Amino acid sequence: MPKLKVGIIGSGNIGSDLMLKLCRSTTLELTTMIGIDPKSEGLNRAKKLGIHVIENGIEGFLKNPDLAEILFDATSAKAHIHHADLLNKIGKKVIDLTPAALGPFVVPTVNLREHVDVKNVNMITCGGQATIPIVHAVNQICEVEYAEIVATIASRSAGPGTRANIDEFTVTTSKGIEQIGGAKKGKAIIILNPADPPIIMRDTVYCLVDGDMDEARVSQSIYDMVSKVQDYVPGYRLRSEPIIDGNKVTVFLEVEGAGDYLPNYSGNLDIMTSSAVKVAEELAKVQLSNKV
Amino acid sequence: MNQREVFITEVALRDGSHAVGHSYSIEQVKSVAQALDEANVPYIEVSHGDGLGGSSLQYGLSMTDEMELISAAVSVCKNSKVGVLLLPGIGTVEHLREAENLGARMARVATHVTEADVSKQHIEVAKKLGMETVGFLMMAHMVSTEKLVEQAKLMENYGADTVYVVDSAGALLPHQVKERIRALREHLTIKIGFHGHNNLSLAMANTLAAIEEGATMIDGSVRCLGAGAGNTQTEVLIAVLERMKIKTGIDLYKMMDLAEDVVAPLLDKPQEISKGSLVLGYAGVYSSFLLHANRAAKKFNVDSRNILVELGKRKVVGGQEDMIVDVARELAKK
C-alpha cells in the first residue's frame, strides 16, 4: 500500500514524540522534520533517523513543498497562525496540536469522519482528548446538562508553552466538552503535581445528566468508548468502574504514555500525539483512495 | 487612623467558604463585610474557597454566584479593599477582569509552591488592571527554603507587590516559618506575607514568628472561619499585636463584637481542632480536603484519617479533591 508523505513542524517534546510514532505508521511516511534550532535534540534525532531536516522553519518547507502533503504543527498558537495561512495557500492539510484552534476540533472516536475534507483541524488539548470521549459516551445515552473534567498532570510534563498560557487549556477544553462532547455546559480544571517520581496523567470526568439514567447502558457506553480510545492510546484506562450517584456520573481515568520520546508518565503528551497520528491516518486513507 | 505596621487580610469570606460548604449568601457577606469595614480591616477577601471559578463538582458548587458576593462586599465597604483569590488552572484572567470590574481591588494569584510560573499571565493582567497584586505560594511546607525563594522570585519578577508563604496544610512549625520568611526578606525586595492554618494549633505562633522576621501582610479568619481548623483567629491576633505594640489600625472591640454577633451565628458549630483537622496538619494535607474526606469516609466506611494520611504520602497538592474518593475507594477494597 502506498504511504502518504507527512512532515512535522516543531522539534520540541511533542514534535519528537510524533516523529517516533510516525516512524511506525503503515499509512504515513514521515519525510520531513521542520525546526528553527539546528542544535535541538529533536532535529538531531531526526537526522540520525534519516529524515530530511529543515532548519529554517516554514520558509524552508515552502521551497520544497512536495516533501509532504499533511503537516503536523507542534509549535505554538502564535506560530501556528502564521503557518496555517502559508500552508493553506499551497493546499496542504494541517493537523494543529497547538491551542490556536483555527480549524474545527477533532476527537478521533467522536467526530473524525466529519472533517476529512477540512484543510486545518485542531486537536484541542490533552485533557480534551482524554475526557471528551467519555462525555460523548454518556451523552449518547442521556443528555448531559453539565460536564466537568479535572486533568492532573506531572509538573515535568507541562512545557513552558502550557505554563505561560494555562488559561488556554481551561478555555479550549471547556469549549471542546460542549462542542464535541455534547454537554450543554462544560468546565475544565488543570492541576500540576510536582511529585517525584512523576505521577501518571489522571483525568476525572463528572457528568450531570437530565432525567432518569439507565445505569447499565451508561456504563456500557463508557466501557465501549474506553476500548475504542485504547485502539490508538494503549495506556488509556479506567481506574475504577464508573460511579453513578443519582444524576451524576463520575469516571476516573488514567493515561499512561507509550514512552516513545517522553517517559511513560507523560500520558498527556502521548494522547495528543497518538490522537494526531490517528487523525492523519484517517485523512491519508481518504486522500489515497481519492487518488486511485 | 493609626499608621499600620502590619496589614491584615480577613479571609473568612473566602477560606471560610470551605467550612460552610460554599453556601454564603449575599446578606451574610454584606453583614460580615460591613462590620469588617467599620472595624477598619484593610483587606477583605471574597471568592469561592478555591478561588474565582472554583464553583464545581470537584470542589463544591457555590450556592450564590461569587461575583454577586463580591459585588455585595464592595457595596458595603467604605475603606476596606475587597480582594479575590485566583488559582491558575481553575480560574482565568476573564474571571479576574470580571471581579475587577465589580470593584475588587486586590488580586491574589495562588499556585502550588513549585509552580509559580503558571501565575505570570494572571499577575501581569492584575497589574495592568491596576490591582494590588499578591503571589500566593501554597503548601509551602512541601519544599526547601531555597526552592521557595526561587519560586517567590519568579512572582516578584512578574510584578507581584507581595509574596505570601502559605501554610495550606497547617503543617509548618514556628522555626520553619522563621527560616522561610527570613530567607524571603533577604532575597526579595517586595513585601512578604504569611497565611496560616490552625490544624496543629500553631497558626498564632507561626504568625508571630513571621511578623518577627519581617512579614507585614498577614491573613486571619474571624472565629477561625477557614478550611480545616481555620486560620489565625483574626480578633485574637489583633489583641495580641496590640499587646506587642504592633499597629494594625483595626478596632479590637469592634472585631470582638463582629466575631461574636455576626460571624459566630454563621457556623453550625464552633471551629475546633477535630481529629480530622489535626491529621491535616500532621500529614501535611491541603486543609480544604477535610470535609470531602469526612464525606468519603462515611460513604466507603473507612477512617477519614487513613484517607488523609494516604493522600499525604502520595504528595497530593491543592485542588486534587478527586483523589479523595479514589483513595477512599481503594482503602475500602483492602
XYZ file of C-alpha atoms in Angstrom:
626
model
C 0.000 0.000 0.000
C 1.398 3.449 -0.846
C 2.021 5.802 2.037
C 1.141 9.465 2.246
C 4.034 11.838 2.888
C 3.861 13.881 6.056
C 6.032 16.388 7.910
C 6.315 17.792 11.412
C 6.777 21.448 12.280
C 8.365 21.859 15.703
C 11.191 19.816 17.153
C 10.311 20.021 20.850
C 8.846 17.275 23.026
C 5.641 16.852 21.071
C 7.319 17.013 17.662
C 9.917 14.451 18.714
C 7.321 12.078 20.156
C 5.266 12.402 16.974
C 8.365 11.541 14.956
C 8.822 8.218 16.733
C 5.149 7.337 16.409
C 5.033 8.230 12.703
C 8.015 6.007 12.008
C 5.745 3.070 12.894
C 2.772 4.127 10.782
C 1.682 1.853 7.950
C -0.184 4.605 6.095
C 2.032 7.633 6.679
C 5.608 8.246 5.641
C 7.424 10.838 7.709
C 9.697 12.597 5.266
C 10.463 15.904 6.912
C 11.176 17.432 10.284
C 10.978 21.216 10.349
C 12.576 23.229 13.142
C 14.280 26.537 13.781
C 17.033 25.426 16.137
C 19.740 23.374 14.373
C 21.094 22.355 17.765
C 17.796 20.995 19.062
C 17.738 17.400 20.204
C 14.655 16.767 18.089
C 16.345 17.782 14.823
C 19.459 15.816 15.648
C 17.437 12.738 16.359
C 15.591 13.210 13.044
C 18.903 13.373 11.185
C 20.016 10.133 12.790
C 16.775 8.504 11.713
C 17.450 9.605 8.144
C 14.579 12.055 7.994
C 15.009 15.181 5.889
C 15.618 18.085 8.229
C 14.736 21.715 7.549
C 16.445 24.109 9.925
C 14.955 27.405 8.831
C 11.331 26.781 9.694
C 8.313 27.027 7.457
C 10.177 29.146 4.861
C 12.444 26.199 4.141
C 9.487 23.927 3.581
C 7.780 26.372 1.218
C 10.792 25.998 -1.102
C 10.291 22.222 -1.137
C 6.544 21.791 -0.792
C 6.439 18.354 -2.397
C 8.079 16.831 0.663
C 4.744 16.400 2.484
C 1.004 16.525 1.936
C -0.002 16.686 5.605
C 1.838 18.769 8.197
C 1.622 18.360 11.956
C 2.089 21.663 13.737
C 3.645 21.166 17.168
C 4.843 24.737 17.701
C 2.800 27.420 19.469
C -0.575 29.002 18.893
C 1.067 32.177 17.669
C 3.399 30.418 15.236
C 0.576 28.229 14.033
C -1.492 31.198 12.887
C 1.406 32.165 10.631
C 1.977 28.594 9.388
C -1.707 27.891 8.757
C -2.055 30.775 6.338
C 1.033 29.861 4.318
C 0.198 26.152 4.143
C -3.399 26.809 3.193
C -2.214 28.821 0.192
C -0.277 25.858 -1.160
C -3.063 23.375 -0.454
C -1.514 21.392 2.393
C -3.539 19.822 5.157
C -2.586 20.743 8.683
C -3.136 18.929 11.953
C -2.783 21.537 14.628
C -1.550 20.405 18.051
C -1.293 23.944 19.394
C -4.121 25.702 21.223
C -4.638 28.071 18.264
C -7.948 26.356 17.435
C -8.280 27.879 13.953
C -9.856 24.785 12.462
C -12.609 22.539 13.822
C -11.931 20.427 16.915
C -11.358 16.742 16.308
C -11.514 13.816 18.708
C -10.853 10.599 16.745
C -13.507 8.461 18.451
C -16.189 11.118 18.191
C -16.123 13.196 15.027
C -13.146 12.200 12.897
C -15.075 11.492 9.709
C -16.877 14.832 9.754
C -13.729 16.747 8.963
C -11.773 14.645 6.485
C -12.138 17.366 3.857
C -11.138 20.269 6.059
C -7.736 21.869 5.490
C -6.945 22.545 9.121
C -8.090 20.529 12.125
C -7.311 21.209 15.770
C -6.546 18.572 18.387
C -7.994 20.630 21.307
C -5.890 19.761 24.402
C -4.522 16.665 26.097
C -7.256 16.873 28.717
C -9.821 17.233 25.952
C -8.577 14.163 24.088
C -8.731 12.153 27.316
C -12.125 13.242 28.582
C -14.341 14.334 25.686
C -14.849 10.710 24.526
C -16.330 9.909 27.956
C -18.653 12.920 27.926
C -19.763 11.909 24.455
C -20.297 8.298 25.578
C -22.596 9.423 28.390
C -24.353 11.927 26.154
C -25.238 9.181 23.680
C -27.397 7.525 26.344
C -28.777 10.522 28.209
C -28.482 14.251 27.759
C -25.515 15.746 29.594
C -26.536 19.045 31.164
C -23.138 19.755 32.618
C -19.759 18.100 32.295
C -16.671 18.957 34.273
C -13.232 17.491 33.889
C -10.156 17.664 36.069
C -6.836 16.809 34.443
C -3.892 16.250 36.756
C -0.525 16.018 35.092
C 3.043 15.700 36.256
C 4.720 19.097 36.500
C 7.611 17.813 34.421
C 5.342 17.012 31.509
C 3.967 20.567 31.283
C 6.225 22.540 28.973
C 6.848 26.290 29.079
C 4.144 26.950 26.474
C 1.437 25.275 28.553
C 2.607 27.058 31.665
C 2.664 30.535 30.163
C -0.849 30.080 28.786
C -2.638 27.834 31.212
C -5.924 29.660 30.564
C -5.846 28.359 27.001
C -6.117 24.860 28.399
C -9.176 25.574 30.532
C -10.945 27.680 27.935
C -10.266 25.423 24.919
C -11.053 22.217 26.805
C -14.345 23.642 28.106
C -15.350 24.540 24.564
C -14.449 21.048 23.351
C -16.544 19.435 26.094
C -19.512 21.401 24.830
C -18.940 21.340 21.068
C -17.667 17.782 20.673
C -18.656 16.095 23.930
C -22.194 17.412 23.619
C -22.576 18.775 27.161
C -24.782 21.848 27.411
C -22.208 23.407 29.676
C -18.577 22.394 30.133
C -15.877 23.215 32.639
C -12.228 22.189 32.759
C -9.664 22.338 35.546
C -5.965 21.516 35.265
C -3.652 20.710 38.138
C 0.111 20.312 38.015
C 1.567 17.878 40.503
C 5.344 18.001 41.130
C 5.615 14.650 42.943
C 8.769 12.681 42.237
C 8.681 10.068 40.754
C 6.227 11.865 38.447
C 2.584 10.843 38.514
C 0.849 9.351 35.501
C -1.743 11.639 33.923
C -5.106 11.336 35.684
C -8.432 12.631 34.482
C -11.689 12.776 36.344
C -14.907 13.332 34.436
C -18.127 14.393 36.142
C -21.378 14.476 34.169
C -24.759 15.673 35.392
C -27.485 14.230 33.215
C -31.048 15.191 32.599
C -33.808 12.845 33.708
C -33.576 9.195 34.661
C -30.388 7.345 33.951
C -30.209 3.803 32.641
C -27.135 2.948 34.697
C -26.256 -0.223 32.853
C -26.418 1.440 29.449
C -24.411 4.447 30.582
C -21.691 2.206 31.999
C -21.649 0.050 28.886
C -21.342 3.105 26.666
C -18.353 4.257 28.726
C -16.686 0.822 28.548
C -17.177 0.717 24.773
C -15.674 4.159 24.384
C -12.643 3.342 26.529
C -11.877 0.355 24.359
C -12.146 2.494 21.203
C -9.665 5.013 22.592
C -7.378 2.153 23.627
C -7.077 1.239 19.941
C -4.785 4.216 19.436
C -3.778 5.026 23.042
C -2.976 1.654 24.646
C -2.244 3.212 28.049
C -5.722 4.766 28.354
C -7.738 3.080 31.091
C -10.407 3.372 33.738
C -9.127 3.466 37.301
C -12.426 2.056 38.532
C -15.905 1.249 37.317
C -17.960 4.400 36.640
C -19.551 5.707 39.844
C -23.204 6.603 39.357
C -24.894 8.574 42.095
C -28.361 9.963 41.351
C -27.979 12.031 38.182
C -24.196 12.258 38.499
C -21.690 10.044 36.723
C -18.066 10.117 37.875
C -15.348 8.468 35.824
C -11.738 8.154 36.927
C -9.224 7.720 34.126
C -5.507 7.263 33.879
C -3.404 7.758 30.772
C -0.037 6.118 30.681
C 2.176 7.134 27.793
C 3.817 4.708 25.396
C 7.218 6.021 26.449
C 8.362 6.869 22.914
C 10.235 10.120 23.278
C 8.724 11.143 26.595
C 8.612 8.966 29.708
C 5.537 6.856 30.485
C 4.100 9.334 32.960
C 3.516 11.860 30.185
C 0.212 10.360 29.127
C -0.952 13.914 28.488
C 1.528 14.364 25.644
C 1.149 10.810 24.403
C -2.609 11.096 23.977
C -2.142 14.265 21.912
C 0.423 12.764 19.571
C -1.402 9.420 19.284
C -4.676 11.161 18.507
C -2.997 13.367 15.915
C -1.453 10.346 14.191
C -4.829 8.612 14.207
C -6.436 11.639 12.546
C -3.693 11.828 9.910
C -4.025 8.129 9.148
C -7.726 8.566 8.546
C -7.127 11.605 6.310
C -4.470 9.641 4.441
C -6.838 6.767 3.746
C -9.325 9.181 2.206
C -6.672 11.078 0.279
C -5.031 7.930 -1.068
C -8.336 6.371 -2.119
C -9.308 9.605 -3.903
C -6.158 9.357 -5.968
C -6.930 5.850 -7.184
C -6.314 56.440 61.973
C -3.210 54.814 63.348
C -0.484 54.120 60.912
C -0.481 50.413 60.174
C 2.645 48.336 60.664
C 1.005 45.031 59.836
C -1.721 44.783 57.216
C -4.426 42.216 57.890
C -6.404 40.414 55.211
C -9.576 38.858 56.550
C -10.180 35.594 54.684
C -13.357 34.256 56.343
C -15.414 35.143 53.275
C -13.071 33.091 51.052
C -11.254 30.439 53.118
C -14.355 30.147 55.300
C -16.329 29.227 52.209
C -14.855 25.710 52.582
C -16.095 25.442 56.150
C -19.675 26.363 55.230
C -19.812 24.226 52.072
C -19.680 27.299 49.780
C -23.118 28.392 50.985
C -22.554 32.104 51.649
C -25.492 34.330 50.813
C -25.488 37.955 49.747
C -26.936 39.005 53.123
C -24.274 37.121 55.063
C -21.452 38.594 53.014
C -22.883 42.089 53.347
C -23.235 41.889 57.108
C -19.722 40.477 57.628
C -18.032 42.828 55.157
C -19.795 45.869 56.561
C -18.747 45.038 60.107
C -15.143 44.420 58.981
C -15.121 47.727 57.133
C -16.378 49.511 60.249
C -13.621 47.852 62.272
C -11.146 49.259 59.735
C -9.787 45.953 58.391
C -7.684 46.920 55.343
C -8.408 43.900 53.104
C -11.365 41.549 52.848
C -11.073 38.543 50.558
C -14.246 37.257 48.888
C -14.305 34.297 46.452
C -15.201 30.646 46.277
C -12.903 28.750 48.650
C -10.854 27.525 45.696
C -10.730 30.978 44.202
C -12.555 32.518 41.259
C -14.188 29.857 39.096
C -13.918 27.342 41.933
C -17.628 26.550 41.935
C -17.567 22.994 40.610
C -18.461 19.384 41.295
C -14.797 18.861 42.187
C -14.760 21.445 44.991
C -18.426 22.122 45.681
C -20.885 24.362 43.883
C -21.404 27.881 45.219
C -24.914 28.463 46.418
C -24.641 32.101 45.315
C -22.502 33.217 42.370
C -19.237 34.545 43.794
C -19.422 37.582 41.526
C -22.658 38.590 43.272
C -20.926 38.096 46.612
C -18.001 40.260 45.511
C -20.414 42.999 44.427
C -22.237 42.720 47.728
C -18.998 43.131 49.690
C -17.878 46.064 47.550
C -21.239 47.773 48.040
C -20.814 47.990 51.817
C -17.087 48.774 52.065
C -16.177 52.413 52.529
C -12.474 51.911 53.279
C -11.656 48.242 53.099
C -10.308 46.892 49.836
C -12.085 43.798 48.580
C -9.678 41.145 47.290
C -10.125 37.979 45.281
C -8.186 34.737 45.076
C -7.389 33.062 41.776
C -5.760 29.692 41.163
C -4.477 29.432 37.574
C -5.821 26.181 36.142
C -9.154 26.764 37.897
C -9.891 30.445 37.349
C -8.875 32.510 34.330
C -7.980 36.111 33.553
C -11.572 36.564 32.398
C -12.780 35.882 35.946
C -10.217 38.378 37.187
C -11.413 41.064 34.782
C -14.999 40.469 35.809
C -14.150 40.736 39.520
C -12.105 43.888 38.965
C -14.951 45.393 37.046
C -17.207 44.745 40.036
C -14.826 46.622 42.300
C -12.268 44.078 43.542
C -9.006 45.938 44.154
C -6.613 43.189 45.208
C -5.774 40.027 43.268
C -4.090 37.127 44.985
C -2.754 34.644 42.467
C -2.159 31.255 44.057
C -0.068 28.357 42.800
C 1.410 25.251 44.320
C 4.755 26.236 45.811
C 6.744 24.709 42.917
C 4.569 26.019 40.063
C 4.902 29.806 40.271
C 5.465 30.147 36.531
C 1.790 29.453 35.772
C 0.931 32.731 37.536
C 2.745 35.074 35.149
C -0.207 35.729 32.883
C -2.583 36.418 35.791
C -0.208 38.580 37.829
C 0.529 40.678 34.748
C -3.147 41.141 33.924
C -3.947 42.059 37.527
C -1.176 44.668 37.489
C -2.413 46.083 34.204
C -5.886 46.361 35.675
C -4.321 48.464 38.435
C -4.994 45.913 41.175
C -2.740 45.414 44.152
C -1.236 42.025 43.373
C -0.141 39.176 45.587
C 1.648 35.949 44.689
C 0.389 33.180 46.960
C 2.680 30.153 47.258
C 0.585 27.331 48.646
C 1.678 24.190 50.521
C 4.902 25.962 51.431
C 5.823 23.161 53.852
C 6.494 20.781 50.952
C 9.733 22.344 49.709
C 13.062 23.594 50.943
C 13.608 27.250 51.684
C 15.855 27.508 48.600
C 13.066 26.294 46.329
C 10.608 28.661 47.973
C 12.925 31.618 47.392
C 13.396 30.642 43.741
C 9.643 30.473 43.161
C 8.936 33.673 45.097
C 11.459 35.488 42.939
C 9.534 34.458 39.837
C 6.402 36.069 41.236
C 8.380 39.169 42.171
C 9.659 39.361 38.595
C 6.132 39.043 37.187
C 5.245 42.184 39.138
C 3.655 40.967 42.376
C 3.598 43.588 45.146
C 3.726 40.918 47.843
C 4.595 37.231 48.045
C 2.944 35.053 50.664
C 4.196 31.948 52.368
C 1.005 29.898 52.528
C 0.834 27.066 55.035
C -2.197 25.466 53.364
C -1.902 22.294 55.378
C -1.192 23.978 58.693
C 1.889 21.786 58.836
C 4.691 24.298 59.353
C 6.376 24.674 62.714
C 7.414 28.104 64.025
C 11.132 27.657 63.348
C 10.329 26.633 59.759
C 8.213 29.738 59.270
C 11.022 31.906 60.637
C 13.551 30.371 58.300
C 11.314 30.814 55.272
C 10.303 34.398 55.966
C 13.872 35.372 56.799
C 15.137 33.928 53.524
C 12.468 35.752 51.540
C 13.330 39.019 53.296
C 16.949 38.528 52.367
C 16.353 37.749 48.720
C 13.302 39.796 47.780
C 12.589 43.490 47.808
C 8.776 43.272 47.831
C 6.522 42.760 50.853
C 6.247 39.334 52.460
C 3.040 37.783 53.748
C 2.012 34.767 55.783
C -1.178 32.702 55.692
C -1.531 30.052 58.389
C -3.897 27.258 59.302
C -4.509 26.188 62.854
C -4.538 22.428 62.356
C -1.635 21.938 64.778
C -2.715 24.856 66.968
C 0.278 26.787 65.647
C -1.384 29.447 63.500
C -0.805 32.196 66.083
C 2.726 31.097 66.940
C 3.607 30.844 63.256
C 2.092 34.228 62.511
C 4.091 35.876 65.276
C 7.238 34.163 64.027
C 6.515 35.523 60.561
C 5.951 39.061 61.854
C 9.111 38.895 63.920
C 11.054 38.060 60.745
C 9.523 40.954 58.856
C 6.301 39.743 57.255
C 3.922 42.697 57.056
C 0.944 41.197 55.226
C -0.933 38.723 57.420
C -4.047 36.624 56.918
C -6.560 35.762 59.566
C -10.078 34.459 59.809
C -12.530 35.693 62.380
C -13.568 32.870 64.702
C -11.163 30.667 62.729
C -13.706 30.589 59.913
C -11.449 28.912 57.351
C -10.711 25.464 55.951
C -9.586 22.704 58.308
C -9.299 24.127 61.831
C -9.390 27.594 60.295
C -6.701 30.247 60.133
C -5.063 32.531 62.653
C -8.041 33.878 64.587
C -8.174 37.491 63.473
C -9.722 39.146 66.521
C -7.283 37.331 68.806
C -4.364 38.331 66.599
C -5.430 41.986 66.783
C -5.428 41.773 70.580
C -2.042 40.050 70.689
C -0.477 42.559 68.312
C -1.892 45.410 70.377
C -0.198 43.924 73.444
C 3.007 43.760 71.420
C 2.538 47.392 70.394
C 2.357 46.495 66.734
C -0.149 48.697 64.945
C -2.793 47.125 62.722
C -5.155 50.108 62.633
C -8.037 47.764 63.447
C -10.574 48.414 66.213
C -10.244 45.477 68.624
C -13.614 45.863 70.321
C -15.435 46.085 67.024
C -13.620 42.925 65.891
C -14.633 41.095 69.049
C -18.221 42.202 68.614
C -18.480 41.176 64.983
C -16.845 37.832 65.747
C -19.419 37.130 68.425
C -22.519 38.703 66.925
C -22.086 38.443 63.152
C -19.684 35.594 62.361
C -20.355 33.032 65.111
C -24.008 32.598 64.039
C -22.818 31.617 60.534
C -21.216 28.453 61.871
C -23.151 25.252 62.519
C -20.718 24.532 65.309
C -17.670 26.407 66.589
C -14.415 25.742 64.738
C -12.173 23.463 66.708
C -9.223 21.173 66.129
C -11.039 17.931 65.454
C -9.134 14.729 64.821
C -9.666 15.297 61.109
C -8.123 18.747 61.059
C -5.324 17.638 63.356
C -4.440 14.933 60.825
C -4.358 17.554 58.028
C -1.541 19.324 59.808
C 0.137 16.130 60.905
C 0.078 14.545 57.430
C 0.622 17.785 55.514
C -2.597 17.762 53.508
C -4.422 20.720 51.960
C -6.910 21.997 54.531
C -9.955 22.126 52.272
C -9.786 18.316 51.916
C -11.253 17.867 55.400
C -14.994 17.893 54.714
C -14.546 15.960 51.445
C -12.563 13.288 53.314
C -15.225 13.073 56.020
C -17.906 12.517 53.387
C -15.848 9.912 51.507
C -15.030 8.139 54.797
C -18.728 7.777 55.523
C -19.584 6.630 52.021
C -16.866 3.979 51.811
C -16.875 3.134 55.518
C -13.197 3.881 56.153
C -11.412 6.084 58.711
C -11.014 9.604 57.326
C -7.587 9.800 58.986
C -6.362 6.902 56.888
C -7.567 8.676 53.754
C -5.761 11.886 54.700
C -2.533 10.163 55.694
C -2.508 8.229 52.422
C -3.090 11.463 50.478
C -0.158 12.997 52.337
C 2.055 10.047 51.409
C 1.123 10.432 47.759
C 2.163 14.100 47.828
C -1.218 15.238 46.629
C -1.396 19.000 46.065
C -4.148 21.555 46.480
C -7.045 21.082 44.110
C -6.783 17.298 43.830
C -10.063 16.653 45.627
C -10.895 13.879 43.138
C -8.091 11.834 44.724
C -10.051 11.677 47.975
C -12.800 9.454 46.607
C -10.263 7.480 44.635
C -8.140 6.766 47.726
C -11.189 6.075 49.918
C -12.405 3.558 47.360
C -9.016 1.850 47.281
C -8.798 1.702 51.073
C -12.293 0.223 51.256
C -11.230 -2.602 48.938
C -8.263 -3.576 51.100
